[in-house]
Coordinates of C-alpha atoms and ligand atoms in Angstrom, one line a residue:
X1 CA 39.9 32.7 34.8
X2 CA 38.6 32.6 31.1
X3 CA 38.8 35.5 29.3
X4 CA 35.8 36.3 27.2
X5 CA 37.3 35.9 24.0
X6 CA 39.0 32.1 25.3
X7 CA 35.1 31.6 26.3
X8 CA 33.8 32.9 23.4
X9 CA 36.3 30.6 21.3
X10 CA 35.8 27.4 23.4
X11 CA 31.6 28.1 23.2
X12 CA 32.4 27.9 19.3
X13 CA 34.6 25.0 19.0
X14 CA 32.3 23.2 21.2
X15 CA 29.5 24.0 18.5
X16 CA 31.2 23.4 15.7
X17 CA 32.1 20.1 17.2
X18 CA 28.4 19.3 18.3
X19 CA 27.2 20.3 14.5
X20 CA 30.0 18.3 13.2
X21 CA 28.7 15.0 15.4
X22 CA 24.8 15.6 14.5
X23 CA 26.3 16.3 10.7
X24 CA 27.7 12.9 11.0
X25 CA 24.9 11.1 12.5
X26 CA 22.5 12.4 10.1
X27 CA 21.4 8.8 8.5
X28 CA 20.2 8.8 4.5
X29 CA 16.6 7.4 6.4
X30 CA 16.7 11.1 8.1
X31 CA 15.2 11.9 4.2
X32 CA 11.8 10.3 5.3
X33 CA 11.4 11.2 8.5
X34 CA 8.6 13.9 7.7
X35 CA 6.4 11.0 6.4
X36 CA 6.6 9.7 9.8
X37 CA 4.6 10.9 13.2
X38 CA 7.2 12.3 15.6
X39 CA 6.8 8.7 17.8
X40 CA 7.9 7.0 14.7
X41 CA 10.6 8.9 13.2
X42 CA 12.8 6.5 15.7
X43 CA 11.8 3.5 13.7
X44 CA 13.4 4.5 10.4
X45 CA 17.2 3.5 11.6
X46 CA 15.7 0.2 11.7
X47 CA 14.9 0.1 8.3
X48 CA 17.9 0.6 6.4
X49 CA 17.6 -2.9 4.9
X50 CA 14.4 -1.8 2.7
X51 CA 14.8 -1.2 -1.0
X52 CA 14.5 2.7 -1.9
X53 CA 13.2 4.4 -5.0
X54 CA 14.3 7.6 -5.8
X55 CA 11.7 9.0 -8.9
X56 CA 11.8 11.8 -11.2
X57 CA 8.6 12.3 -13.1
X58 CA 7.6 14.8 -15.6
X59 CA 4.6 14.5 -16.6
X60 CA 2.1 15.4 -19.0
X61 CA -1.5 15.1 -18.2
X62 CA -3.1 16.2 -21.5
X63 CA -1.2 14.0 -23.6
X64 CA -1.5 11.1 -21.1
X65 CA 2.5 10.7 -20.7
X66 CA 5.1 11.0 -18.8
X67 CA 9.0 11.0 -18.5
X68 CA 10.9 9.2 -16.1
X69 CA 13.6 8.0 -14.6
X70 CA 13.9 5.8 -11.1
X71 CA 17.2 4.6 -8.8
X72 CA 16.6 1.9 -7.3
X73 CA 18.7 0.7 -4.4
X74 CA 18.2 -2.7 -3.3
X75 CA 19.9 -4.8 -0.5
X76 CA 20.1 -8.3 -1.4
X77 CA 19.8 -9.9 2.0
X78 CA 18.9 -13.7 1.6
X79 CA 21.1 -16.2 1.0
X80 CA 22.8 -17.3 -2.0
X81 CA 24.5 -14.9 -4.8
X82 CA 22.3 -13.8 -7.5
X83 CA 22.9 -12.7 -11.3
X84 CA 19.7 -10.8 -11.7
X85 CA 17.4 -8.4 -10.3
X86 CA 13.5 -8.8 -11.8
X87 CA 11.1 -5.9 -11.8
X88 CA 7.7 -5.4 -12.4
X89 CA 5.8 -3.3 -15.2
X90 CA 2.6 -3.0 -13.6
X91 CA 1.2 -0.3 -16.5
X92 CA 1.7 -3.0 -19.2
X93 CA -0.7 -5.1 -17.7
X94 CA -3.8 -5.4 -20.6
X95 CA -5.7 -5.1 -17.5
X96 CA -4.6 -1.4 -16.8
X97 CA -3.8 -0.9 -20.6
X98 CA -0.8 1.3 -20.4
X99 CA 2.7 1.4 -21.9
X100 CA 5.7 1.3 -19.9
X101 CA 8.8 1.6 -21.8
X102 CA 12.2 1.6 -20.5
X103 CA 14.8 3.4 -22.5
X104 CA 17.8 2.7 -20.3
X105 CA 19.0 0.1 -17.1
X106 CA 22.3 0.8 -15.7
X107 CA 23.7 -1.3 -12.9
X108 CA 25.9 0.4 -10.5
X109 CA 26.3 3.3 -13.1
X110 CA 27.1 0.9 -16.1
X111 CA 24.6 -0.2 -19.1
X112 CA 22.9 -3.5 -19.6
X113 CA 20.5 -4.7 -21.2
X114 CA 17.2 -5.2 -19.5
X115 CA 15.0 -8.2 -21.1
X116 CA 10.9 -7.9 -21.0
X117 CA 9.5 -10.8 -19.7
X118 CA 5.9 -12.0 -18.9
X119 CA 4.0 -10.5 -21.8
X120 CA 6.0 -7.2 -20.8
X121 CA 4.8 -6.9 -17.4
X122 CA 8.1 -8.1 -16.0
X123 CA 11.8 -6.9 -16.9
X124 CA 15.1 -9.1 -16.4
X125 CA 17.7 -7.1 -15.1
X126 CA 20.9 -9.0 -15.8
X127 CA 24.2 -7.8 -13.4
X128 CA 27.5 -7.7 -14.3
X129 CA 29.0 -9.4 -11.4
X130 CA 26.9 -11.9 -9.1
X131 CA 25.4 -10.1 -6.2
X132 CA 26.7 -11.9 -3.0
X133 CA 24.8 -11.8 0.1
X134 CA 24.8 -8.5 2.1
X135 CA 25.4 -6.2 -0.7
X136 CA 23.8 -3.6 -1.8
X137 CA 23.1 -2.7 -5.9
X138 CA 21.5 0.2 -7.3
X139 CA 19.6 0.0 -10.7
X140 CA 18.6 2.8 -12.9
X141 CA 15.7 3.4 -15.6
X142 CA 14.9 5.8 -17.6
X143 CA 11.5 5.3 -19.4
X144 CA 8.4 6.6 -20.8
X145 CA 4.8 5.9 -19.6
X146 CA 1.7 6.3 -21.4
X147 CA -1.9 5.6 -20.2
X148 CA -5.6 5.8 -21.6
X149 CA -7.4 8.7 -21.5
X150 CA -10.8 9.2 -21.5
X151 CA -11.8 6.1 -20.5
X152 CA -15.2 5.1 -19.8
X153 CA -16.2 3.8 -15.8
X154 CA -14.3 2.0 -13.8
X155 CA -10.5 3.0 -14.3
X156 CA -7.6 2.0 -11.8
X157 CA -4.8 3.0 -14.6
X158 CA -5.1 6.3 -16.6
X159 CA -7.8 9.5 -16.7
X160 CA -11.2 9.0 -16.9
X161 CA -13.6 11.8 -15.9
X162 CA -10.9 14.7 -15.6
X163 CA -9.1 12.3 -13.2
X164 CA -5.7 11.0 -13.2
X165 CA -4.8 7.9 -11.6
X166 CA -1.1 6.7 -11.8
X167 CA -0.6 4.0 -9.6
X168 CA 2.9 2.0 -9.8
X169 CA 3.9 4.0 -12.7
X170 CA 7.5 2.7 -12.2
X171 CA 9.5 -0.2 -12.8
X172 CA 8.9 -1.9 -9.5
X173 CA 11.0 -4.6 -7.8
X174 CA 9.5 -8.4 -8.1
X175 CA 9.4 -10.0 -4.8
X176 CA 12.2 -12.6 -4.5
X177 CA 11.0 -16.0 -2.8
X178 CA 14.7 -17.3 -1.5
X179 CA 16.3 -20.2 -2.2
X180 CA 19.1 -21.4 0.1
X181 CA 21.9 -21.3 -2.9
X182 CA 22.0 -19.1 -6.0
X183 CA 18.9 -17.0 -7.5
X184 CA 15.6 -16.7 -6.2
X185 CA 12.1 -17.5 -7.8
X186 CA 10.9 -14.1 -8.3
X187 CA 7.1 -13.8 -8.0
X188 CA 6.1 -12.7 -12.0
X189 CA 2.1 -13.7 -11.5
X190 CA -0.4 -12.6 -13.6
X191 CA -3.4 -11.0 -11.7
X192 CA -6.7 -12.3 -12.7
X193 CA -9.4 -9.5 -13.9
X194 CA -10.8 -9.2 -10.6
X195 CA -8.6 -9.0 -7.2
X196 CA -5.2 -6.9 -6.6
X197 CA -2.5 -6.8 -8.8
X198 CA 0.6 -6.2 -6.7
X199 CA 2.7 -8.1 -4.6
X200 CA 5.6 -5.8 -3.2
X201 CA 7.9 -5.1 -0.8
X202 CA 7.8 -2.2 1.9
X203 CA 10.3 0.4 0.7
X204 CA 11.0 4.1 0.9
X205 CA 10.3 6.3 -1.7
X206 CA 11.5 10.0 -2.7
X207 CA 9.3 11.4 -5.1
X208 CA 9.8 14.3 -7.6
X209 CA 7.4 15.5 -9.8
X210 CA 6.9 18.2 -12.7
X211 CA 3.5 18.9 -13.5
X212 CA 1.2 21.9 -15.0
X213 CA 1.2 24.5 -11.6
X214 CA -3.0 24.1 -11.5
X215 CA -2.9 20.3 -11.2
X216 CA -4.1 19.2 -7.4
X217 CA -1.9 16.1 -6.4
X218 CA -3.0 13.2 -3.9
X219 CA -0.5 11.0 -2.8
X220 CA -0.1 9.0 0.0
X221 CA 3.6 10.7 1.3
X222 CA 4.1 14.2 2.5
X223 CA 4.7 17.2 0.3
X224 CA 8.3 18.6 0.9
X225 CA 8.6 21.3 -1.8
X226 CA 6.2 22.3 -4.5
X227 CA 7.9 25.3 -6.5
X228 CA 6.2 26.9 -9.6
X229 CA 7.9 28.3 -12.4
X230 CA 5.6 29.8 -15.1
X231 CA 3.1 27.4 -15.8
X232 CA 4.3 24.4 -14.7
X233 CA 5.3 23.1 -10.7
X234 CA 7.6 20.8 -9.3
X235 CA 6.3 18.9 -6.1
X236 CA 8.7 16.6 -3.7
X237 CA 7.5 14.2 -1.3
X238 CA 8.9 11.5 0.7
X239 CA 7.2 8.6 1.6
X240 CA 7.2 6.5 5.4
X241 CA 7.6 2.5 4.2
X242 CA 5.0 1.7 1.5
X243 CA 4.5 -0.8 -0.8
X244 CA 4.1 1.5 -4.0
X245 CA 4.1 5.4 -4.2
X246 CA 0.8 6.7 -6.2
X247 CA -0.4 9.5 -7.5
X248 CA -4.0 10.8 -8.5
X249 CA -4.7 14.0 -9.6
X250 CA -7.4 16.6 -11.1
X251 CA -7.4 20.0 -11.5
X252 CA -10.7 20.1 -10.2
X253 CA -9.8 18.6 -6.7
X254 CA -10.8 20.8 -3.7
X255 CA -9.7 19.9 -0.1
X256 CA -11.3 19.7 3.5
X257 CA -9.0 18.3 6.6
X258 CA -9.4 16.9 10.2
X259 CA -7.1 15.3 12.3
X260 CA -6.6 11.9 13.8
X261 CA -4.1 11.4 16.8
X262 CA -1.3 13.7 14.6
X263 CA -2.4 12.3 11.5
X264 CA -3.5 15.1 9.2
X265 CA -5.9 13.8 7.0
X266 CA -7.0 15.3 3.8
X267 CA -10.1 14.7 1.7
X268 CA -9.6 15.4 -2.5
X269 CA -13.0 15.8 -4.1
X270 CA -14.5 17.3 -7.2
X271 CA -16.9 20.8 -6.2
X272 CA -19.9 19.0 -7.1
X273 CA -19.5 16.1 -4.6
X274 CA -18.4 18.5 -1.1
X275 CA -20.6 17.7 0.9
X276 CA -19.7 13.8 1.0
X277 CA -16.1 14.9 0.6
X278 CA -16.0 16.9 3.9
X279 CA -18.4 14.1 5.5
X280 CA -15.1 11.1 4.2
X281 CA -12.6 13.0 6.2
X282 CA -14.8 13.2 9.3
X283 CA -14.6 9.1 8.6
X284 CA -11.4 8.8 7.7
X285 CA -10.5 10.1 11.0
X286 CA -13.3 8.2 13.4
X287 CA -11.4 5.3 11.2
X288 CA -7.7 5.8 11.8
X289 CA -8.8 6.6 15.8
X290 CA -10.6 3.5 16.0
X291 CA -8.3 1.0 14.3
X292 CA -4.8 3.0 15.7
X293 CA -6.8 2.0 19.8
X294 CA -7.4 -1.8 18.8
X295 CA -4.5 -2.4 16.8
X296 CA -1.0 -0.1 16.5
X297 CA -0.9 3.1 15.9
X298 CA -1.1 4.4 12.1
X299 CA 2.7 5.7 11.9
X300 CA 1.9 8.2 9.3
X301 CA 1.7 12.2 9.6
X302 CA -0.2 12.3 6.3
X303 CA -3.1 10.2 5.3
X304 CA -5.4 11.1 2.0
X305 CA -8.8 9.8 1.3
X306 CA -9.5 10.5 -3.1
X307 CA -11.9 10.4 -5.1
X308 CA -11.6 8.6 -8.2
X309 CA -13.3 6.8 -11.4
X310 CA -13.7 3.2 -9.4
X311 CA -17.7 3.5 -9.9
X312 CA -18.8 2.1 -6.6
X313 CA -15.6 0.6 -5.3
X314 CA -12.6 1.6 -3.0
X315 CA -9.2 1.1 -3.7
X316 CA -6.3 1.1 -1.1
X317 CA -2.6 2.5 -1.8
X318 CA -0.1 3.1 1.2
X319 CA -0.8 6.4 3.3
X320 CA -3.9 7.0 0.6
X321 CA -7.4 4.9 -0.1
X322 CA -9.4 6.0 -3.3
X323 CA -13.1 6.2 -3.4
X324 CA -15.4 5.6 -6.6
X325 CA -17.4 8.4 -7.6
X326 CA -20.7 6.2 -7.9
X327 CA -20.1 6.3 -4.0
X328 CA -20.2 10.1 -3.7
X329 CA -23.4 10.8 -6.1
X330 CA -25.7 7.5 -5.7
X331 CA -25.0 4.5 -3.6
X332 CA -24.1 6.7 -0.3
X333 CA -25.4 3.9 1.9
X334 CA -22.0 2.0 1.5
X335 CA -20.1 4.9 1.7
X336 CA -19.2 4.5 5.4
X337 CA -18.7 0.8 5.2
X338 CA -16.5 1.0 1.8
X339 CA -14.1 3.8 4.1
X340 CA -14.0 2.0 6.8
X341 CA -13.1 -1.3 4.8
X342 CA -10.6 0.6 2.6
X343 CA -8.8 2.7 5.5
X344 CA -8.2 -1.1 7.3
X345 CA -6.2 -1.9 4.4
X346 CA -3.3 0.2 6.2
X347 CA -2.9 -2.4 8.3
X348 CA -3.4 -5.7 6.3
X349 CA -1.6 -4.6 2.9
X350 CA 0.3 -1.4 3.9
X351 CA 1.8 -2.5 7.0
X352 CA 1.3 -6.2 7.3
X353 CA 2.1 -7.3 3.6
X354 CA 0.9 -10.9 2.0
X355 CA 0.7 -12.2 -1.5
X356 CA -2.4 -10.6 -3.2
X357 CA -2.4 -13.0 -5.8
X358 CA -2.2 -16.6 -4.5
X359 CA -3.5 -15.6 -0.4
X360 CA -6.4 -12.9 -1.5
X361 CA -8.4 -14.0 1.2
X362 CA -5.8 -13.1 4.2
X363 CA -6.0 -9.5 3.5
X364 CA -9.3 -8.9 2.0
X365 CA -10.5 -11.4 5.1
X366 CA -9.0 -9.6 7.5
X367 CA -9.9 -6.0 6.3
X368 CA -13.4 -7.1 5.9
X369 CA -14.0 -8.6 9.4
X370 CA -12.2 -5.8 11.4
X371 CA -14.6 -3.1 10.3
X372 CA -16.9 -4.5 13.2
X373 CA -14.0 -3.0 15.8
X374 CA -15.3 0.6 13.9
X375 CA -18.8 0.1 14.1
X376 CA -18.8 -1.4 17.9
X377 CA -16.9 1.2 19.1
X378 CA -19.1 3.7 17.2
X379 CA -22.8 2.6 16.7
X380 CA -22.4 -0.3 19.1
X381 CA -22.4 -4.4 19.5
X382 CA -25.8 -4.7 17.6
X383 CA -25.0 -3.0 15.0
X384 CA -22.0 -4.7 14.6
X385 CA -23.8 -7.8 14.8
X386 CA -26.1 -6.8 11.8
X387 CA -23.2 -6.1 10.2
X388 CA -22.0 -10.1 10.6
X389 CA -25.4 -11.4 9.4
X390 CA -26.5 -9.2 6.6
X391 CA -22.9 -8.0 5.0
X392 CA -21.2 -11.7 5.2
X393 CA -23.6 -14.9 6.3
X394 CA -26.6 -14.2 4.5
X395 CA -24.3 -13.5 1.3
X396 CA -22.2 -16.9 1.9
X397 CA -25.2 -18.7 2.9
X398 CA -27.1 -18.2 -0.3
X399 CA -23.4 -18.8 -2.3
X400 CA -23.3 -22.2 -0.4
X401 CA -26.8 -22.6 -1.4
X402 CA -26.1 -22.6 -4.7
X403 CA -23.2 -25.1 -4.9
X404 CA -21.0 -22.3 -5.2
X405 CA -18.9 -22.5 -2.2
X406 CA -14.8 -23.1 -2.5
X407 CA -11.9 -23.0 -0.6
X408 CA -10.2 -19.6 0.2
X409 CA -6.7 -21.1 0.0
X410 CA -6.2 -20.4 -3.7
X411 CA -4.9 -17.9 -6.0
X412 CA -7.2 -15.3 -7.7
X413 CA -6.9 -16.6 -11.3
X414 CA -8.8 -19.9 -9.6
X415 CA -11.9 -17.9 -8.2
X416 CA -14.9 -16.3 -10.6
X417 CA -16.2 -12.8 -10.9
X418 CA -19.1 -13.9 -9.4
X419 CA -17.6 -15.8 -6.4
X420 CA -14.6 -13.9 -5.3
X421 CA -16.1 -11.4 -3.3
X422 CA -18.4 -13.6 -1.3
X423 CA -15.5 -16.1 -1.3
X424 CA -12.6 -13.4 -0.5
X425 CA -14.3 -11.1 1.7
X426 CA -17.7 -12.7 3.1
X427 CA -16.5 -16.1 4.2
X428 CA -13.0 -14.5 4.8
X429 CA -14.3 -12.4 7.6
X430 CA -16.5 -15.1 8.5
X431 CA -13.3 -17.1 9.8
X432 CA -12.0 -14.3 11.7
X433 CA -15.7 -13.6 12.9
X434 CA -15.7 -17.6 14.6
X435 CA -11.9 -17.1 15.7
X436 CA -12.9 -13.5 17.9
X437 CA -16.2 -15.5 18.8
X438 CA -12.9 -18.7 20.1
X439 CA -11.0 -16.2 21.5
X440 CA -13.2 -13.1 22.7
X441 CA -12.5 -9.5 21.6
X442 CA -9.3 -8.8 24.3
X443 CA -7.7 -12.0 23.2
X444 CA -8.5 -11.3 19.7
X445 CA -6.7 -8.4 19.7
X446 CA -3.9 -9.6 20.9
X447 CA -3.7 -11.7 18.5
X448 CA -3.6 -9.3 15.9
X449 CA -1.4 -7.1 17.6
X450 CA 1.0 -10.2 17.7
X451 CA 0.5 -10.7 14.1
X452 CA 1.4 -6.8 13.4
X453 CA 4.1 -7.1 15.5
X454 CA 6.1 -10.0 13.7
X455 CA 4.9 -9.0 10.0
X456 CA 5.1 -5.3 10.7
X457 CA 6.6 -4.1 7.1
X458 CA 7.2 -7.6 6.1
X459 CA 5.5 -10.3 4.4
X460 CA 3.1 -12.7 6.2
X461 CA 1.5 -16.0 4.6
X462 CA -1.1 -17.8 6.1
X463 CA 0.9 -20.4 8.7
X464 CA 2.5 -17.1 10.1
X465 CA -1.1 -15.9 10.8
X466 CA -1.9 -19.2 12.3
X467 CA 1.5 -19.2 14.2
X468 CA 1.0 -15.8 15.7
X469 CA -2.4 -16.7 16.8
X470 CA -1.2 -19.2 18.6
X471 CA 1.8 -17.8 20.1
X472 CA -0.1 -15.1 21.6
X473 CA -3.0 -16.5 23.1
X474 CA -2.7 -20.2 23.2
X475 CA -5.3 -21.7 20.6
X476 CA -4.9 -23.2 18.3
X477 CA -6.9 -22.3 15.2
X478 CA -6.1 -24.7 13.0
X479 CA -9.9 -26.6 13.3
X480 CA -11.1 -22.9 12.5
X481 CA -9.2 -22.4 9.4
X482 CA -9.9 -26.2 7.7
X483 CA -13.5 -25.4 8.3
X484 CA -13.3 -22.0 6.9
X485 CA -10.2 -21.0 5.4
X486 CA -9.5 -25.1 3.3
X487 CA -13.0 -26.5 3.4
X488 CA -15.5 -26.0 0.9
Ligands
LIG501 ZN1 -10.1 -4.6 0.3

């Protein structure tokens, strides 16, 4: 018989021995799992291969700066050894018309010296010893960031209108396209005025931030910690796998929430503009329902929905879409469509990855076309049909009409202003419009699904898309893509 002390002693050896075990089997990817829904958290052990950034910013909104510094770990998993690692510096970019400087790069803890590249928007990370296959390096930077302030309209970099918009205000890593021996050609485009400008691998992100205590912070991870001390506040967030971590900010921001299948998701706005602001989060969430029945569920606990100084456009980051003031105060009649368009980009960009610069069409196509799964399910088939003729063929017709027509199939430094969004978007949707017309709307989404499912965090080109198609449901759409996707 056990006496109560032996019992008492075997209870806590067995304890300290389970604690030890769960100690143990605590994975670095634990770090994220509050970005995730509870049904996803799961996922993370599979993604130990993605590159993580680990970023420290303090930052000074009045004087349009910042400090940082940013470990990046990546794991070089193609074949071949490579000698160097290239990033991207996005904020250099005349088009966003900030200053990224980068004060120090250490390899596995020991200096080099980091090279600017592609008018400055790209740094050449040398390493000391060739990175075999399999292994894992870990760069450091630390720089300074500067961005405009005060800029008039339409601003995707910097403050305009008491609003803060730091997107990729990092060094970020250039995507590498493989080669079967020694180093890659890293993708160093140059966006064209008009289009996306990033092309980047899912990763995981661990954000800190020190900011004046009265700032209100969008991003698309979740909040960890925000402590204040005296007049300034440090936030923490971790981030589910996204291709960039942003961050847009205001003092002025006030809030409204709903909820979408566990999602919370919050609504930023300025005071003046709350009544659209609470009506976007009642979208946001009809949006995430919708899209999360058709295709796969969004993974994310958090999602945000911002405004922002794009006049009357959208703009989509991972776990976070940003919405143009214009929208808010004048041209509310898109508002609905531009969420619902914007929101899709979780799926094709966030999720489902593809080269915005030289395959605009794939995503922009996509995102475009599927906002008829929102409006069937919600205002029903005629409407959606409306939607076909009036947002997309009568736009494309009259292009065509006027000799303007061109194939998709090219990068966005080869379109115009005035024809990439009729190009991009209208005749883009128009080829997945004639494939769900092929393959009716179960089939259809299967397709997609199938095409989620082999590109989910990864990047897909257009043969995948084809391939996947195919796969799945046994057409082939290749006659449907020379007529719409390579013909002019
Ligand atoms: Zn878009």
């Amino acid at each position: 018989m056990m006496t109560l002390k032996k019992l008492f002693l075997a209870l806590s050896f067995l304890l300290l021995v389970l604690t030890g075990c769960s100690h143990e089997r605590k994975s670095p990817l634990a770090a994220y799992a509050p970005a995730m829904k509870p049904a996803f958290e799961a996922e993370l052990a599979g993604l130990a291969y993605m590159p993580r950034y680990d970023v420290t910013l303090n930052i000074s909104p009045d004087q349009g700066w910042l400090q940082g510094k940013a470990l990046v770990t990546y794991q070089h998993s193609a074949p071949g050894e490579w000698h160097s690692l290239y990033f991207r510096l996005y904020p250099n970019l005349k088009r966003y018309g900030g200053s990224l400087n980068v004060l120090d790069t250490e390899v596995d803890g020991n200096p080099v010296i980091a090279v600017y590249e592609a008018d400055r928007s790209a740094l050449r990370v040398p390493l000391a010893a060739p990175l075999p296959s399999g292994k894992r390096v870990s760069v450091y930077f630390s720089y300074t960031l500067r961005w405009p302030q005060n800029r008039p309209g339409y601003t995707e970099f910097g403050e305009s209108q008491d609003i803060t918009m730091l997107p990729e205000a990092y060094p970020m890593l250039a995507v590498p396209e493989p080669n079967t021996e020694g180093d890659p050609q890293w993708h160093l485009d140059m966006p064209a005025n008009w289009g996306d400008v990033l092309f980047s691998e899912s990763s995981l992100y661990q954000v800190t931030a020190t900011l004046p205590a009265d700032m209100v912070v969008a991003t698309g991870g979740a909040e960890i910690t925000r402590t204040v001390s005296g007049p300034s506040a440090t936030w923490r967030w971790v981030s589910g796998p996204s291709r960039e971590f942003t961050l847009i900010m205001s003092p002025h921001f006030i809030t409204a929430t709903e909820e979408a299948y566990g999602t919370e998701v919050t609504s930023y706005f300025l005071p003046e503009d709350e009544s659209v602001g609470s009506r976007l989060a009642g979208y946001a969430a009809a949006v995430l329902r919708v899209y999360s029945d058709h295709l796969v569920p969004y993974p994310f606990r958090h999602y945000s929905i911002v405004e922002a100084p794009l006049t009357f456009h959208g703009m989509e980051y991972p776990g976070m879409n940003a919405m143009g003031i214009g929208l808010y105060r004048g041209y509310r009649s898109g508002l609905e469509f531009l969420t619902v368009h914007e929101i899709g980009h979780q799926w094709w960009y966030n999720m489902v990855g593809n080269d915005q610069i030289n395959h605009p069409w794939l995503d922009e196509g996509l995102t475009e076309f599927n906002t008829v799964l929102y409006y069937e399910a919600i205002y029903g088939k005629a409407a959606a049909e409306r939607l076909v003729r009036r947002r997309w063929m009568a736009p494309y017709e009259n292009l065509k009409s006027r000799g303007l027509d061109a194939t998709l199939e090219q990068p966005t430094t080869a379109y115009t202003r005035a024809n990439y969004e009729t190009l991009a978007y209208a005749k883009g949707a128009l080829f997945f419009h004639a494939l769900r017309e092929k393959l009716g709307p179960g089939k259809y989404d299967r397709a997609l699904r199938a095409y989620l499912d082999r590109y989910r965090w990864k990047i897909a080109t257009p043969s995948g898309l084809l391939k996947a198609i195919a796969d799945s449901t046994g057409y082939d759409p290749k006659p449907l893509y020379d007529k719409w996707v390579l013909g002019r």
